[in-house]
Amino acid sequence: MPRARSAVAAALVASVLGAGATRAAAPPGVTVTEGWMRAITRAVPAGGYFTLRNAGPTAVTLTGAASPGCGTLMLHRTESSGGTDTMEMVDQVTVPPGGTVRFAPGGYHLMCMDERLQPGATIPVTLRFDDGRTIVTTFAVTGATGR
Amino acid sequence: MNELTVGGRGGKADRRLFLLILGAAAALALGTIVAFHVVFRGSVLTDTIGGPFRLVDGRGHPVTDRSWPGRTLLVYFGYTNCPDACPTTLAAVGAALDRLGRAGDRVQPLFITVDPRRDTAAVIGAYARAFSPRIVGLTGSEDAITHAAREYGVMIPDAEEMRRSGYTVEHGHGVYVMAPDGHFITEITAVDDPAAIASDLRQALRRS
């Protein structure tokens, strides 16, 4: 029966998408691209960056991240004002429908502590949203120079 | 009838005295600021940028501002537990120097930690080298670091604030270009743009 089959197919797709830390499905219409981590030395945190596009019908709120390459992975933001920089921890980032948020050098970034990253390799990263949904994506890992 | 009286009596003489006192108070305040490097929001007032420092390099060897004779120094302050701003600038500085080719050999980039408690010689040395073998990481005693930061007008958090805030640390982000004779040439502001840094350095090298 077509309905049962498509229900099974939907469940399979959802479980593949959620095959990271949790089994929750990805928010509809949300894509994550250009993910990369800058690994410097094992003794210090690595920085992570990506672009998140929300082509879905509702706002999505990113609340956290996880990766097997990081003991902890947190959302942060560099704030530059006058002659100084400071770094703030970020609890959540809301992306409106049709919106894009860039985690990029000088602004939002991921802080990866206790890093176990291999420059030249890739690492899975799970982004978590406030409704329990997740996206699992693959980040490239570079050395300190970012290349 | 006198106009512009101060205190309602006495007229011009009182006004002159009042202005004299005001002027003296202003001069005293200004003198105090210059003498004690009062920390303002985001900047430290210093009468000249640069000055002698005594720090320690990545191998634990003592160095001073005169340890690289004939070189144009690039001085940048930061710390290793900074995953975004510092790495972005250091990577850009490394890339800029590569663009300069042989002229880049006349430049000595220095990365001075504002967090000497966590950034020991070994840590800062390895960190700086990860971005480019040209970059020398420096650390030192808290007093020596604070002194060096003040010489460059760079705001750094005090040790207590560091301990309390853990990883949230505010610090000045300028890259200072110093001529071989020790005088200040310019501050690079486009610190994340290798092309802009290289261009500023070419200008600076022409003046050294």
mmCIF file of C-alpha atoms in Angstrom:
data_model
loop_
_atom_site.group_PDB
_atom_site.id
_atom_site.type_symbol
_atom_site.label_atom_id
_atom_site.label_comp_id
_atom_site.label_asym_id
_atom_site.label_seq_id
_atom_site.Cartn_x
_atom_site.Cartn_y
_atom_site.Cartn_z
ATOM 1 C CA MET A 1 0.000 0.000 0.000
ATOM 2 C CA PRO A 2 1.574 3.295 -1.098
ATOM 3 C CA ARG A 3 0.869 5.172 2.141
ATOM 4 C CA ALA A 4 2.533 2.640 4.387
ATOM 5 C CA ARG A 5 5.509 2.421 2.038
ATOM 6 C CA SER A 6 5.999 6.185 1.978
ATOM 7 C CA ALA A 7 5.653 6.273 5.763
ATOM 8 C CA VAL A 8 8.391 3.647 6.015
ATOM 9 C CA ALA A 9 10.507 5.582 3.498
ATOM 10 C CA ALA A 10 10.038 8.782 5.505
ATOM 11 C CA ALA A 11 11.043 7.009 8.688
ATOM 12 C CA LEU A 12 14.160 5.595 6.997
ATOM 13 C CA VAL A 13 15.161 9.025 5.676
ATOM 14 C CA ALA A 14 14.587 10.581 9.089
ATOM 15 C CA SER A 15 16.680 7.976 10.822
ATOM 16 C CA VAL A 16 19.528 8.341 8.332
ATOM 17 C CA LEU A 17 19.493 12.111 8.769
ATOM 18 C CA GLY A 18 19.425 11.753 12.507
ATOM 19 C CA ALA A 19 22.148 9.129 12.614
ATOM 20 C CA GLY A 20 24.353 11.181 14.913
ATOM 21 C CA ALA A 21 24.031 11.769 18.607
ATOM 22 C CA THR A 22 20.239 11.510 18.587
ATOM 23 C CA ARG A 23 17.631 10.052 16.293
ATOM 24 C CA ALA A 24 15.743 13.338 15.798
ATOM 25 C CA ALA A 25 15.010 14.451 12.243
ATOM 26 C CA ALA A 26 16.475 17.602 10.698
ATOM 27 C CA PRO A 27 14.367 20.759 10.608
ATOM 28 C CA PRO A 28 12.756 20.960 7.164
ATOM 29 C CA GLY A 29 14.456 23.228 4.629
ATOM 30 C CA VAL A 30 17.575 23.824 6.724
ATOM 31 C CA THR A 31 20.967 23.162 5.160
ATOM 32 C CA VAL A 32 24.451 23.447 6.573
ATOM 33 C CA THR A 33 27.384 23.918 4.217
ATOM 34 C CA GLU A 34 31.059 24.914 4.133
ATOM 35 C CA GLY A 35 31.733 23.504 7.584
ATOM 36 C CA TRP A 36 35.368 23.571 8.666
ATOM 37 C CA MET A 37 37.475 23.496 11.802
ATOM 38 C CA ARG A 38 40.815 25.173 12.331
ATOM 39 C CA ALA A 39 42.948 22.881 14.496
ATOM 40 C CA ILE A 40 45.970 24.653 15.974
ATOM 41 C CA THR A 41 47.645 22.444 18.581
ATOM 42 C CA ARG A 42 46.206 19.715 20.781
ATOM 43 C CA ALA A 43 46.680 21.931 23.825
ATOM 44 C CA VAL A 44 44.357 24.734 22.687
ATOM 45 C CA PRO A 45 40.774 25.060 21.446
ATOM 46 C CA ALA A 46 39.934 24.797 17.759
ATOM 47 C CA GLY A 47 37.551 27.146 15.982
ATOM 48 C CA GLY A 48 34.665 25.902 13.818
ATOM 49 C CA TYR A 49 32.773 27.677 11.051
ATOM 50 C CA PHE A 50 29.821 26.953 8.729
ATOM 51 C CA THR A 51 26.902 28.486 6.865
ATOM 52 C CA LEU A 52 23.357 27.645 7.865
ATOM 53 C CA ARG A 53 20.515 28.463 5.471
ATOM 54 C CA ASN A 54 16.890 28.242 6.509
ATOM 55 C CA ALA A 55 14.735 27.744 3.439
ATOM 56 C CA GLY A 56 11.960 26.324 5.621
ATOM 57 C CA PRO A 57 8.631 27.899 6.572
ATOM 58 C CA THR A 58 9.454 28.756 10.181
ATOM 59 C CA ALA A 59 12.307 30.200 12.191
ATOM 60 C CA VAL A 60 14.809 27.731 13.589
ATOM 61 C CA THR A 61 16.864 28.216 16.730
ATOM 62 C CA LEU A 62 20.286 26.648 16.993
ATOM 63 C CA THR A 63 21.142 25.837 20.592
ATOM 64 C CA GLY A 64 24.201 23.654 20.545
ATOM 65 C CA ALA A 65 26.631 21.386 18.785
ATOM 66 C CA ALA A 66 28.550 18.176 19.357
ATOM 67 C CA SER A 67 31.267 16.212 17.622
ATOM 68 C CA PRO A 68 33.381 13.166 18.368
ATOM 69 C CA GLY A 69 36.375 15.400 17.602
ATOM 70 C CA CYS A 70 35.668 17.695 20.555
ATOM 71 C CA GLY A 71 35.309 17.075 24.255
ATOM 72 C CA THR A 72 32.987 20.056 24.334
ATOM 73 C CA LEU A 73 31.713 22.154 21.462
ATOM 74 C CA MET A 74 30.111 25.501 22.198
ATOM 75 C CA LEU A 75 28.574 28.396 20.318
ATOM 76 C CA HIS A 76 30.584 31.614 20.658
ATOM 77 C CA ARG A 77 30.811 35.042 19.178
ATOM 78 C CA THR A 78 33.744 37.433 18.785
ATOM 79 C CA GLU A 79 32.724 41.014 19.477
ATOM 80 C CA SER A 80 34.990 43.785 18.241
ATOM 81 C CA SER A 81 34.486 47.265 19.568
ATOM 82 C CA GLY A 82 36.934 50.109 19.444
ATOM 83 C CA GLY A 83 40.357 48.577 19.800
ATOM 84 C CA THR A 84 39.431 45.398 21.590
ATOM 85 C CA ASP A 85 38.037 41.966 20.909
ATOM 86 C CA THR A 86 36.141 39.867 23.358
ATOM 87 C CA MET A 87 34.536 36.483 23.095
ATOM 88 C CA GLU A 88 31.069 35.719 24.427
ATOM 89 C CA MET A 89 29.348 32.408 24.866
ATOM 90 C CA VAL A 90 26.125 32.220 22.892
ATOM 91 C CA ASP A 91 23.104 30.270 24.119
ATOM 92 C CA GLN A 92 21.171 30.261 20.907
ATOM 93 C CA VAL A 93 20.994 31.693 17.421
ATOM 94 C CA THR A 94 17.622 32.127 15.730
ATOM 95 C CA VAL A 95 17.470 32.078 11.929
ATOM 96 C CA PRO A 96 14.227 33.399 10.411
ATOM 97 C CA PRO A 97 12.577 31.665 7.452
ATOM 98 C CA GLY A 98 14.574 32.565 4.345
ATOM 99 C CA GLY A 99 17.503 33.653 6.477
ATOM 100 C CA THR A 100 21.144 32.623 6.623
ATOM 101 C CA VAL A 101 23.592 32.713 9.500
ATOM 102 C CA ARG A 102 27.314 32.506 8.845
ATOM 103 C CA PHE A 103 29.635 31.245 11.497
ATOM 104 C CA ALA A 104 32.757 32.913 10.146
ATOM 105 C CA PRO A 105 36.098 34.337 11.371
ATOM 106 C CA GLY A 106 35.557 37.485 13.410
ATOM 107 C CA GLY A 107 31.975 36.660 14.368
ATOM 108 C CA TYR A 108 29.998 33.596 15.378
ATOM 109 C CA HIS A 109 32.139 30.507 15.718
ATOM 110 C CA LEU A 110 32.236 27.136 17.411
ATOM 111 C CA MET A 111 34.759 26.613 20.178
ATOM 112 C CA CYS A 112 36.029 23.055 20.232
ATOM 113 C CA MET A 113 37.783 22.102 23.449
ATOM 114 C CA ASP A 114 39.716 18.923 24.202
ATOM 115 C CA GLU A 115 40.113 18.649 20.487
ATOM 116 C CA ARG A 116 41.002 15.374 18.841
ATOM 117 C CA LEU A 117 41.198 16.647 15.299
ATOM 118 C CA GLN A 118 43.361 15.573 12.399
ATOM 119 C CA PRO A 119 44.229 18.317 9.894
ATOM 120 C CA GLY A 120 43.465 17.085 6.398
ATOM 121 C CA ALA A 121 40.708 14.764 7.592
ATOM 122 C CA THR A 122 36.984 15.369 8.107
ATOM 123 C CA ILE A 123 34.859 15.166 11.216
ATOM 124 C CA PRO A 124 31.106 14.785 11.794
ATOM 125 C CA VAL A 125 29.406 17.645 13.622
ATOM 126 C CA THR A 126 25.844 17.549 14.983
ATOM 127 C CA LEU A 127 23.998 20.844 15.258
ATOM 128 C CA ARG A 128 21.098 20.865 17.729
ATOM 129 C CA PHE A 129 17.950 22.974 17.586
ATOM 130 C CA ASP A 130 15.616 24.041 20.356
ATOM 131 C CA ASP A 131 12.865 21.683 19.249
ATOM 132 C CA GLY A 132 15.139 18.683 19.673
ATOM 133 C CA ARG A 133 15.865 18.309 15.964
ATOM 134 C CA THR A 134 19.409 17.916 14.721
ATOM 135 C CA ILE A 135 21.471 18.134 11.575
ATOM 136 C CA VAL A 136 24.567 16.019 11.163
ATOM 137 C CA THR A 137 27.102 17.397 8.744
ATOM 138 C CA THR A 138 30.719 16.853 7.822
ATOM 139 C CA PHE A 139 33.362 19.467 8.549
ATOM 140 C CA ALA A 140 36.791 19.644 6.908
ATOM 141 C CA VAL A 141 39.673 19.986 9.354
ATOM 142 C CA THR A 142 42.565 22.303 8.537
ATOM 143 C CA GLY A 143 45.737 23.203 10.349
ATOM 144 C CA ALA A 144 46.350 26.602 11.904
ATOM 145 C CA THR A 145 46.806 28.355 8.570
ATOM 146 C CA GLY A 146 43.256 27.412 7.556
ATOM 147 C CA ARG A 147 44.417 25.721 4.396
ATOM 148 C CA MET B 1 26.445 96.690 36.885
ATOM 149 C CA ASN B 2 28.835 93.803 36.333
ATOM 150 C CA GLU B 3 27.826 90.999 34.048
ATOM 151 C CA LEU B 4 28.983 87.395 34.295
ATOM 152 C CA THR B 5 29.617 87.488 37.991
ATOM 153 C CA VAL B 6 30.595 84.294 39.690
ATOM 154 C CA GLY B 7 28.973 83.720 43.025
ATOM 155 C CA GLY B 8 26.993 86.891 42.607
ATOM 156 C CA ARG B 9 29.759 89.200 43.897
ATOM 157 C CA GLY B 10 33.187 90.447 43.020
ATOM 158 C CA GLY B 11 32.944 90.236 39.242
ATOM 159 C CA LYS B 12 36.041 89.898 37.091
ATOM 160 C CA ALA B 13 38.612 89.073 39.759
ATOM 161 C CA ASP B 14 36.525 86.206 41.085
ATOM 162 C CA ARG B 15 35.965 84.881 37.608
ATOM 163 C CA ARG B 16 39.685 84.899 36.849
ATOM 164 C CA LEU B 17 40.421 83.060 40.050
ATOM 165 C CA PHE B 18 37.738 80.526 39.281
ATOM 166 C CA LEU B 19 39.150 79.898 35.800
ATOM 167 C CA LEU B 20 42.668 79.628 37.212
ATOM 168 C CA ILE B 21 41.563 76.989 39.691
ATOM 169 C CA LEU B 22 39.645 75.149 36.972
ATOM 170 C CA GLY B 23 42.676 75.263 34.698
ATOM 171 C CA ALA B 24 44.957 73.972 37.435
ATOM 172 C CA ALA B 25 42.567 71.157 38.228
ATOM 173 C CA ALA B 26 42.373 70.190 34.559
ATOM 174 C CA ALA B 27 46.176 70.204 34.215
ATOM 175 C CA LEU B 28 46.503 68.056 37.318
ATOM 176 C CA ALA B 29 43.977 65.564 36.001
ATOM 177 C CA LEU B 30 45.674 65.378 32.610
ATOM 178 C CA GLY B 31 49.060 64.955 34.212
ATOM 179 C CA THR B 32 47.712 62.159 36.350
ATOM 180 C CA ILE B 33 46.260 60.388 33.333
ATOM 181 C CA VAL B 34 49.474 60.566 31.360
ATOM 182 C CA ALA B 35 51.599 59.509 34.288
ATOM 183 C CA PHE B 36 49.535 56.552 35.454
ATOM 184 C CA HIS B 37 48.232 55.083 32.139
ATOM 185 C CA VAL B 38 44.597 55.186 33.187
ATOM 186 C CA VAL B 39 42.723 52.421 31.429
ATOM 187 C CA PHE B 40 39.840 53.718 29.366
ATOM 188 C CA ARG B 41 37.251 51.590 27.648
ATOM 189 C CA GLY B 42 39.057 49.744 24.907
ATOM 190 C CA SER B 43 42.274 51.723 24.965
ATOM 191 C CA VAL B 44 45.117 52.538 27.251
ATOM 192 C CA LEU B 45 46.496 56.049 27.026
ATOM 193 C CA THR B 46 50.206 56.015 26.401
ATOM 194 C CA ASP B 47 52.293 58.914 25.197
ATOM 195 C CA THR B 48 54.253 56.832 22.686
ATOM 196 C CA ILE B 49 53.589 53.374 21.286
ATOM 197 C CA GLY B 50 56.309 50.838 21.924
ATOM 198 C CA GLY B 51 59.154 50.671 24.354
ATOM 199 C CA PRO B 52 61.520 48.218 25.994
ATOM 200 C CA PHE B 53 60.254 44.854 27.092
ATOM 201 C CA ARG B 54 61.818 41.794 28.730
ATOM 202 C CA LEU B 55 60.002 38.603 27.868
ATOM 203 C CA VAL B 56 60.664 34.931 27.236
ATOM 204 C CA ASP B 57 60.455 33.088 23.910
ATOM 205 C CA GLY B 58 59.076 29.652 23.094
ATOM 206 C CA ARG B 59 62.273 27.940 24.146
ATOM 207 C CA GLY B 60 62.310 29.733 27.473
ATOM 208 C CA HIS B 61 65.129 32.084 26.434
ATOM 209 C CA PRO B 62 64.979 35.697 27.642
ATOM 210 C CA VAL B 63 64.452 38.255 24.870
ATOM 211 C CA THR B 64 64.012 42.014 24.683
ATOM 212 C CA ASP B 65 62.719 44.457 22.121
ATOM 213 C CA ARG B 66 66.320 44.626 20.845
ATOM 214 C CA SER B 67 66.686 40.914 20.210
ATOM 215 C CA TRP B 68 66.028 41.274 16.471
ATOM 216 C CA PRO B 69 68.401 43.995 15.296
ATOM 217 C CA GLY B 70 67.674 45.431 11.880
ATOM 218 C CA ARG B 71 64.196 43.896 11.721
ATOM 219 C CA THR B 72 60.832 45.587 11.474
ATOM 220 C CA LEU B 73 58.787 44.160 14.340
ATOM 221 C CA LEU B 74 55.118 43.227 14.094
ATOM 222 C CA VAL B 75 53.694 43.158 17.592
ATOM 223 C CA TYR B 76 50.380 41.488 18.351
ATOM 224 C CA PHE B 77 48.863 40.565 21.717
ATOM 225 C CA GLY B 78 46.490 37.653 22.313
ATOM 226 C CA TYR B 79 46.215 34.287 24.031
ATOM 227 C CA THR B 80 46.013 30.667 22.992
ATOM 228 C CA ASN B 81 42.578 29.895 24.410
ATOM 229 C CA CYS B 82 41.098 32.263 21.854
ATOM 230 C CA PRO B 83 39.672 30.082 19.062
ATOM 231 C CA ASP B 84 38.684 32.753 16.568
ATOM 232 C CA ALA B 85 40.134 36.290 16.686
ATOM 233 C CA CYS B 86 43.753 35.418 17.465
ATOM 234 C CA PRO B 87 44.049 32.498 15.026
ATOM 235 C CA THR B 88 42.418 34.502 12.259
ATOM 236 C CA THR B 89 44.883 37.370 12.696
ATOM 237 C CA LEU B 90 47.919 35.137 13.080
ATOM 238 C CA ALA B 91 47.011 33.129 9.991
ATOM 239 C CA ALA B 92 46.570 36.378 8.055
ATOM 240 C CA VAL B 93 49.936 37.694 9.270
ATOM 241 C CA GLY B 94 51.630 34.447 8.224
ATOM 242 C CA ALA B 95 49.989 34.559 4.806
ATOM 243 C CA ALA B 96 50.901 38.245 4.370
ATOM 244 C CA LEU B 97 54.564 37.559 5.071
ATOM 245 C CA ASP B 98 54.587 34.737 2.559
ATOM 246 C CA ARG B 99 53.273 37.185 -0.020
ATOM 247 C CA LEU B 100 56.193 39.526 0.606
ATOM 248 C CA GLY B 101 58.737 36.961 -0.480
ATOM 249 C CA ARG B 102 62.292 37.942 0.435
ATOM 250 C CA ALA B 103 61.164 41.310 1.797
ATOM 251 C CA GLY B 104 59.293 39.341 4.438
ATOM 252 C CA ASP B 105 62.607 38.274 5.913
ATOM 253 C CA ARG B 106 63.059 41.838 7.163
ATOM 254 C CA VAL B 107 59.926 41.516 9.287
ATOM 255 C CA GLN B 108 59.775 39.781 12.658
ATOM 256 C CA PRO B 109 56.255 38.973 13.851
ATOM 257 C CA LEU B 110 55.859 38.613 17.610
ATOM 258 C CA PHE B 111 52.836 37.185 19.386
ATOM 259 C CA ILE B 112 52.770 38.248 23.032
ATOM 260 C CA THR B 113 50.408 36.431 25.347
ATOM 261 C CA VAL B 114 48.065 38.352 27.641
ATOM 262 C CA ASP B 115 47.529 35.121 29.586
ATOM 263 C CA PRO B 116 50.969 34.154 30.903
ATOM 264 C CA ARG B 117 49.499 31.815 33.513
ATOM 265 C CA ARG B 118 48.161 29.368 30.948
ATOM 266 C CA ASP B 119 50.450 30.296 28.064
ATOM 267 C CA THR B 120 53.808 28.993 29.190
ATOM 268 C CA ALA B 121 56.882 29.224 26.960
ATOM 269 C CA ALA B 122 56.295 25.799 25.444
ATOM 270 C CA VAL B 123 52.616 26.475 24.792
ATOM 271 C CA ILE B 124 53.062 29.913 23.226
ATOM 272 C CA GLY B 125 56.045 28.809 21.153
ATOM 273 C CA ALA B 126 54.248 25.830 19.627
ATOM 274 C CA TYR B 127 51.112 27.867 19.078
ATOM 275 C CA ALA B 128 52.848 30.686 17.193
ATOM 276 C CA ARG B 129 54.870 28.270 15.051
ATOM 277 C CA ALA B 130 51.684 26.444 14.033
ATOM 278 C CA PHE B 131 50.651 29.531 12.052
ATOM 279 C CA SER B 132 54.047 30.225 10.552
ATOM 280 C CA PRO B 133 57.609 29.315 11.434
ATOM 281 C CA ARG B 134 58.338 33.041 11.260
ATOM 282 C CA ILE B 135 56.125 33.952 14.221
ATOM 283 C CA VAL B 136 57.749 34.010 17.651
ATOM 284 C CA GLY B 137 55.495 33.510 20.649
ATOM 285 C CA LEU B 138 56.437 35.380 23.806
ATOM 286 C CA THR B 139 55.424 35.057 27.421
ATOM 287 C CA GLY B 140 56.857 36.210 30.727
ATOM 288 C CA SER B 141 56.005 37.194 34.262
ATOM 289 C CA GLU B 142 52.661 38.879 34.820
ATOM 290 C CA ASP B 143 54.474 42.140 35.555
ATOM 291 C CA ALA B 144 56.556 41.937 32.406
ATOM 292 C CA ILE B 145 53.497 41.169 30.285
ATOM 293 C CA THR B 146 51.456 43.966 31.840
ATOM 294 C CA HIS B 147 54.331 46.366 31.293
ATOM 295 C CA ALA B 148 54.724 45.382 27.637
ATOM 296 C CA ALA B 149 50.994 45.720 27.005
ATOM 297 C CA ARG B 150 50.989 49.196 28.526
ATOM 298 C CA GLU B 151 53.915 50.249 26.341
ATOM 299 C CA TYR B 152 51.783 49.406 23.314
ATOM 300 C CA GLY B 153 48.609 50.914 24.689
ATOM 301 C CA VAL B 154 47.002 47.500 24.595
ATOM 302 C CA MET B 155 44.265 46.754 27.053
ATOM 303 C CA ILE B 156 44.651 43.442 28.770
ATOM 304 C CA PRO B 157 42.537 41.929 31.510
ATOM 305 C CA ASP B 158 44.048 41.580 34.942
ATOM 306 C CA ALA B 159 44.885 38.159 36.324
ATOM 307 C CA GLU B 160 41.884 38.075 38.674
ATOM 308 C CA GLU B 161 39.504 38.803 35.833
ATOM 309 C CA MET B 162 41.103 36.050 33.791
ATOM 310 C CA ARG B 163 40.675 33.549 36.580
ATOM 311 C CA ARG B 164 37.069 34.505 37.144
ATOM 312 C CA SER B 165 35.944 34.627 33.541
ATOM 313 C CA GLY B 166 37.653 31.462 32.414
ATOM 314 C CA TYR B 167 37.723 31.769 28.672
ATOM 315 C CA THR B 168 35.993 35.094 28.092
ATOM 316 C CA VAL B 169 38.872 37.513 27.817
ATOM 317 C CA GLU B 170 38.856 40.967 26.327
ATOM 318 C CA HIS B 171 42.055 42.303 24.847
ATOM 319 C CA GLY B 172 43.297 44.911 22.411
ATOM 320 C CA HIS B 173 43.568 43.591 18.891
ATOM 321 C CA GLY B 174 45.920 45.910 17.032
ATOM 322 C CA VAL B 175 48.985 44.756 15.112
ATOM 323 C CA TYR B 176 51.758 47.292 15.664
ATOM 324 C CA VAL B 177 54.536 47.860 13.153
ATOM 325 C CA MET B 178 57.795 49.008 14.747
ATOM 326 C CA ALA B 179 60.849 50.233 12.820
ATOM 327 C CA PRO B 180 64.246 48.638 13.488
ATOM 328 C CA ASP B 181 65.251 51.666 15.544
ATOM 329 C CA GLY B 182 62.267 51.068 17.827
ATOM 330 C CA HIS B 183 59.982 53.847 16.728
ATOM 331 C CA PHE B 184 56.324 53.240 15.961
ATOM 332 C CA ILE B 185 55.386 53.236 12.267
ATOM 333 C CA THR B 186 51.726 52.297 12.132
ATOM 334 C CA GLU B 187 48.982 50.115 13.514
ATOM 335 C CA ILE B 188 47.498 47.646 11.066
ATOM 336 C CA THR B 189 43.730 47.608 11.393
ATOM 337 C CA ALA B 190 42.623 45.211 8.630
ATOM 338 C CA VAL B 191 44.096 42.399 10.664
ATOM 339 C CA ASP B 192 42.215 39.596 8.965
ATOM 340 C CA ASP B 193 43.183 40.487 5.402
ATOM 341 C CA PRO B 194 46.543 39.129 4.215
ATOM 342 C CA ALA B 195 46.593 41.405 1.153
ATOM 343 C CA ALA B 196 46.000 44.525 3.257
ATOM 344 C CA ILE B 197 48.613 43.479 5.811
ATOM 345 C CA ALA B 198 51.159 42.792 3.057
ATOM 346 C CA SER B 199 50.454 46.170 1.492
ATOM 347 C CA ASP B 200 50.915 47.994 4.813
ATOM 348 C CA LEU B 201 54.122 46.101 5.446
ATOM 349 C CA ARG B 202 55.555 47.035 2.046
ATOM 350 C CA GLN B 203 54.894 50.676 2.907
ATOM 351 C CA ALA B 204 56.447 50.263 6.316
ATOM 352 C CA LEU B 205 59.557 48.589 4.928
ATOM 353 C CA ARG B 206 60.101 51.525 2.617
ATOM 354 C CA ARG B 207 60.265 53.762 5.649
ATOM 355 C CA SER B 208 62.684 51.674 7.677
#
